[in-house]
mmCIF file of C-alpha atoms in Angstrom:
data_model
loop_
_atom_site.group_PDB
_atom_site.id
_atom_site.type_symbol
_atom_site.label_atom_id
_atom_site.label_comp_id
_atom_site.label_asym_id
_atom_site.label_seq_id
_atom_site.Cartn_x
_atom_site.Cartn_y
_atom_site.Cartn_z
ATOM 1 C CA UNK A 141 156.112 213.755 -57.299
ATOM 2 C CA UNK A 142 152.677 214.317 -58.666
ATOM 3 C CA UNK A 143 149.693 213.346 -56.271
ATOM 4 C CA UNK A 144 147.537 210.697 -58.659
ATOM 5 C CA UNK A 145 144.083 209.507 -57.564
ATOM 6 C CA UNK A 146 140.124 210.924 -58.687
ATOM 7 C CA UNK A 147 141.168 214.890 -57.954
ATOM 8 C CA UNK A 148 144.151 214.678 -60.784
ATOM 9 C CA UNK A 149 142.425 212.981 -63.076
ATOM 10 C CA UNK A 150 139.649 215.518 -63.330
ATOM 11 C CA UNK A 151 142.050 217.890 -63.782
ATOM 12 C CA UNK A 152 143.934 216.427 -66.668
ATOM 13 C CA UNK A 153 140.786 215.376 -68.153
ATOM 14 C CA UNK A 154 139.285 219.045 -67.898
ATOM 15 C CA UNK A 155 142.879 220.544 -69.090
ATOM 16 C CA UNK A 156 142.756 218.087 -72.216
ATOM 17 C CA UNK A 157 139.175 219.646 -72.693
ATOM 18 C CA UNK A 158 136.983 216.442 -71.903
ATOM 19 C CA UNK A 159 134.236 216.042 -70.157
ATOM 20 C CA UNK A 160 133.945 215.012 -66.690
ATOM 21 C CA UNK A 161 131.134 213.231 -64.282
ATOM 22 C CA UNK A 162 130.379 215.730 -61.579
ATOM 23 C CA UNK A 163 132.007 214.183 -58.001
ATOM 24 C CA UNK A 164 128.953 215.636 -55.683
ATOM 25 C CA UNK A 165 126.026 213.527 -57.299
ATOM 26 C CA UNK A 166 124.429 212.332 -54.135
ATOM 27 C CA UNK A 167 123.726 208.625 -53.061
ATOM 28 C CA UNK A 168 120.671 207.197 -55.322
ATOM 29 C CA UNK A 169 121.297 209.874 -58.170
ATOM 30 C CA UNK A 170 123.067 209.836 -61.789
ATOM 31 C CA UNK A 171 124.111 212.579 -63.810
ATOM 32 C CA UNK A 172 122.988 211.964 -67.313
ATOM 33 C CA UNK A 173 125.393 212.789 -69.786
ATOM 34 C CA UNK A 174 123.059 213.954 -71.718
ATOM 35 C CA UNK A 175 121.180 216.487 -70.099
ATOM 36 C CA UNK A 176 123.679 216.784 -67.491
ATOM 37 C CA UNK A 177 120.745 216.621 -64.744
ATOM 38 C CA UNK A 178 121.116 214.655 -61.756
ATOM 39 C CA UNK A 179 118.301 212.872 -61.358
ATOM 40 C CA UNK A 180 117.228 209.720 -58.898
ATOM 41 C CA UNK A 181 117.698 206.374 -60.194
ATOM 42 C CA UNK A 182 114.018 205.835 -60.660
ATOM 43 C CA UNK A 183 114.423 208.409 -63.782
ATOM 44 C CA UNK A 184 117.176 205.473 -65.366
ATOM 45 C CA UNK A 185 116.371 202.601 -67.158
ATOM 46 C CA UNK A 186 118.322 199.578 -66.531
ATOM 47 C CA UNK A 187 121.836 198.283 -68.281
ATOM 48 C CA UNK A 188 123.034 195.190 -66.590
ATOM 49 C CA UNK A 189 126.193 195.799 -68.648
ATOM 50 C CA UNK A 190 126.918 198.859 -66.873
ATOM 51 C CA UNK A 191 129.432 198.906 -63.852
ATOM 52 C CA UNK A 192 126.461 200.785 -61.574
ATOM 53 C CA UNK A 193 123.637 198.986 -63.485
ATOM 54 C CA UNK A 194 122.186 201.824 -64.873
ATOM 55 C CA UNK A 195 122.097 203.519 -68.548
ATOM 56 C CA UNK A 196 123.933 206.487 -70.173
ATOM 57 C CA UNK A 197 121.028 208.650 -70.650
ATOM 58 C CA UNK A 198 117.876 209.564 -68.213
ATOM 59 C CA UNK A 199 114.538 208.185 -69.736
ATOM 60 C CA UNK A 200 113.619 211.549 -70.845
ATOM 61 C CA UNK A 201 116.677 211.883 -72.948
ATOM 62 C CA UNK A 202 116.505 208.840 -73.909
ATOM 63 C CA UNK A 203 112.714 208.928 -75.034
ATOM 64 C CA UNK A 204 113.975 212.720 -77.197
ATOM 65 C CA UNK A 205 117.044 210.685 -79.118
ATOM 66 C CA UNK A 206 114.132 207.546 -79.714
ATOM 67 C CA UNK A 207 111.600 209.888 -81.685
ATOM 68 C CA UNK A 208 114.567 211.859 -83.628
ATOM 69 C CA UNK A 209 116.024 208.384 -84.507
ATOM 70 C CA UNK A 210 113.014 206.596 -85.590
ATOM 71 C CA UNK A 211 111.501 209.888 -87.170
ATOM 72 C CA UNK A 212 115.034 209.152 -89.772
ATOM 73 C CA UNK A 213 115.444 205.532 -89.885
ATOM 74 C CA UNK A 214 111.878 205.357 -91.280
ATOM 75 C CA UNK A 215 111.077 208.006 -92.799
ATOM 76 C CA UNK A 216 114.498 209.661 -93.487
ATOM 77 C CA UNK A 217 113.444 212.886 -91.913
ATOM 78 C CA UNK A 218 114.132 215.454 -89.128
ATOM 79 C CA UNK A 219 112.223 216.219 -86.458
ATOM 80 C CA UNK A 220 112.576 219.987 -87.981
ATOM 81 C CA UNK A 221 111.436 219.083 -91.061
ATOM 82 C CA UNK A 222 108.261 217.078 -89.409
ATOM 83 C CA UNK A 223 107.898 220.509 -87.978
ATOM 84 C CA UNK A 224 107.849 222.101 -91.116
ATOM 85 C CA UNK A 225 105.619 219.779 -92.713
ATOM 86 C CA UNK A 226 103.015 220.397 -89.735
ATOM 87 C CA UNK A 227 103.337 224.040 -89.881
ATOM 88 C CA UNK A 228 102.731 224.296 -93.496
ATOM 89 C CA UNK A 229 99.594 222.310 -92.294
ATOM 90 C CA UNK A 230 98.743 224.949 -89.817
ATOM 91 C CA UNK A 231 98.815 222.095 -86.959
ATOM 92 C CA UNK A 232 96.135 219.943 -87.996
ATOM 93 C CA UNK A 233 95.350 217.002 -89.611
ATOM 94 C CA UNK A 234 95.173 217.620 -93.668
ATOM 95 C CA UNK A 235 92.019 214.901 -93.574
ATOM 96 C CA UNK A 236 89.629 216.083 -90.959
ATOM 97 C CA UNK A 237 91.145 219.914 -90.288
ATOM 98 C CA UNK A 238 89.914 219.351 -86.647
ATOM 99 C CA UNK A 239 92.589 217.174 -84.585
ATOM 100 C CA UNK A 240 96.249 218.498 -84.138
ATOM 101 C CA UNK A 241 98.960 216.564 -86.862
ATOM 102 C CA UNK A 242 100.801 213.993 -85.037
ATOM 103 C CA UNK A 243 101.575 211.489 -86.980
ATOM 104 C CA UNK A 244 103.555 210.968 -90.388
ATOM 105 C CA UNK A 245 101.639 209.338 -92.944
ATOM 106 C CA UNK A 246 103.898 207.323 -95.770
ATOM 107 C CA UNK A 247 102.998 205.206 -98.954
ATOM 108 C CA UNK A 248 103.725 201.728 -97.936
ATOM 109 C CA UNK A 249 104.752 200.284 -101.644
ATOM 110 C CA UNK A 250 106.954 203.512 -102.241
ATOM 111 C CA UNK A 251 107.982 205.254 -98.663
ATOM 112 C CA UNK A 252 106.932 208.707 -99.588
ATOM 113 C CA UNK A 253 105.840 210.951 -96.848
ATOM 114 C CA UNK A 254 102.536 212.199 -97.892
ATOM 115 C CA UNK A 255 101.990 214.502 -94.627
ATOM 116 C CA UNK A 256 101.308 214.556 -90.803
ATOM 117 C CA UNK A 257 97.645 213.739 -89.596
ATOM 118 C CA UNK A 258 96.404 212.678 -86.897
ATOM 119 C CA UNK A 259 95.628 209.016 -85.236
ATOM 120 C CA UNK A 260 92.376 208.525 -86.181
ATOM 121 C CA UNK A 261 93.040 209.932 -89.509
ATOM 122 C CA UNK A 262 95.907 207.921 -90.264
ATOM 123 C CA UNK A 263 94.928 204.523 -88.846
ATOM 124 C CA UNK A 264 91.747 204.589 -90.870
ATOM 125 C CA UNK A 265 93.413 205.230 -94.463
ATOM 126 C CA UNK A 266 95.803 202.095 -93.007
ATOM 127 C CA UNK A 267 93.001 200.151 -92.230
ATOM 128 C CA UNK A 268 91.803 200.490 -95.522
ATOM 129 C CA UNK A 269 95.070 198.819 -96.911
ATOM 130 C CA UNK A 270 95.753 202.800 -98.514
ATOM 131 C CA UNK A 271 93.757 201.574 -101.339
ATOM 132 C CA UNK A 272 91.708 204.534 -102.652
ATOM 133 C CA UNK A 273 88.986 202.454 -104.032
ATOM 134 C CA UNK A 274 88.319 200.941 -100.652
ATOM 135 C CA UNK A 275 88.100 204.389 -99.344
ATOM 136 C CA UNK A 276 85.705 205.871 -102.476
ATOM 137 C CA UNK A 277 83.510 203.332 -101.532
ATOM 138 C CA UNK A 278 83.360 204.095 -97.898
ATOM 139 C CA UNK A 279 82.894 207.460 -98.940
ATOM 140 C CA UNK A 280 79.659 206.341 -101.409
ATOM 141 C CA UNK A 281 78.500 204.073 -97.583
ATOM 142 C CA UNK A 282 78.639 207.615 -95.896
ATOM 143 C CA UNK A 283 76.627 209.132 -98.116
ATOM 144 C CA UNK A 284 73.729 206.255 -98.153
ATOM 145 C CA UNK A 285 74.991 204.658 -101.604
ATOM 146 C CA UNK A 286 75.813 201.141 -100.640
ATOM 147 C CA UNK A 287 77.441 199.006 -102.475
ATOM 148 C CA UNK A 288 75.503 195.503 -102.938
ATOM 149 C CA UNK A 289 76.764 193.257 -105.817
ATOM 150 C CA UNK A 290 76.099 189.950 -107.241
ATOM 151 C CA UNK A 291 77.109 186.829 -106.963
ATOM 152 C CA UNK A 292 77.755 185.549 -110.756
ATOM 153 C CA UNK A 293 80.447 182.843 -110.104
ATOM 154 C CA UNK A 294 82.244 182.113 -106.842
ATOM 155 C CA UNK A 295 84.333 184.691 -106.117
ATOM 156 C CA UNK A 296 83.193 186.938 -108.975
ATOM 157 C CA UNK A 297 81.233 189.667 -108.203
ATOM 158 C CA UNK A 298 79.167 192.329 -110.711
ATOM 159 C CA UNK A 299 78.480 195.810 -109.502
ATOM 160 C CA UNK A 300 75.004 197.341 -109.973
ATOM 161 C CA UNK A 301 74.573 199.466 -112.597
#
């Protein structure tokens, strides 16, 4: 008579070529499927669906399959071809060619990627609503050329010529 119980099943689960939890994860610790790590629970976030409470995946895996997932559901990219992008960049941002290229920058009407920059970079060509004309006349600001028009009708303004 075959013995049945947690030993046998690991072995018919192994023979068959599946995977199987580890048996000597200590008190307090999870093995993340994942990584295969053991790590403390503090490293877990929490699934009160879960028989012990606790999710599939450690944090850190979990944080790794987060960026690769939103890197394609909204930009429809790789995290390779991010990398690609930011080495044909050299590493920095294509705007300022100081800070390191962090961040993809897209076309909000069509969804094109345009190229990695960094935060600064990027948040101030969104704060301008990626409207070049807002930005050429930031640009003319910079330089000392401010804009100042008048007030011909409400709400209708004439530029200086």
């Amino acid at each position: 008579m075959a013995a049945y119980g947690a030993a046998h099943y690991r072995r018919r689960r192994e023979a068959q070529g599946k995977s199987v939890r580890r048996a000597d994860v200590p008190a307090g610790h999870k093995e993340c499927r994942t990584c295969g790590e053991v790590k403390p629970h503090s490293e877990w976030h929490r699934n009160s669906t879960a028989t012990d409470g606790l999710a599939t995946r450690c944090k850190a895996c979990k944080a790794i399959q987060g960026r690769a997932g939103h890197l394609k559901r909204q930009y429809g990219m790789t995290e390779a071809q991010r990398d690609a992008m930011i080495a044909s960049q050299f590493g920095v941002c294509t705007i300022c060619l100081a800070a390191p290229a962090i961040h993809v920058d897209h076309c909000h009407t069509t969804g094109r990627v345009r190229g990695v920059l960094c935060f600064n970079c990027n948040s101030a060509i969104g704060k301008l609503g990626d409207d070049p004309d807002s930005l050429r006349r930031a640009i003319a600001y910079l330089e000392g050329n401010a804009w100042k028009p008048t007030l011909v009708a409400p709400g209708v303004y004439q530029l200086p010529s």
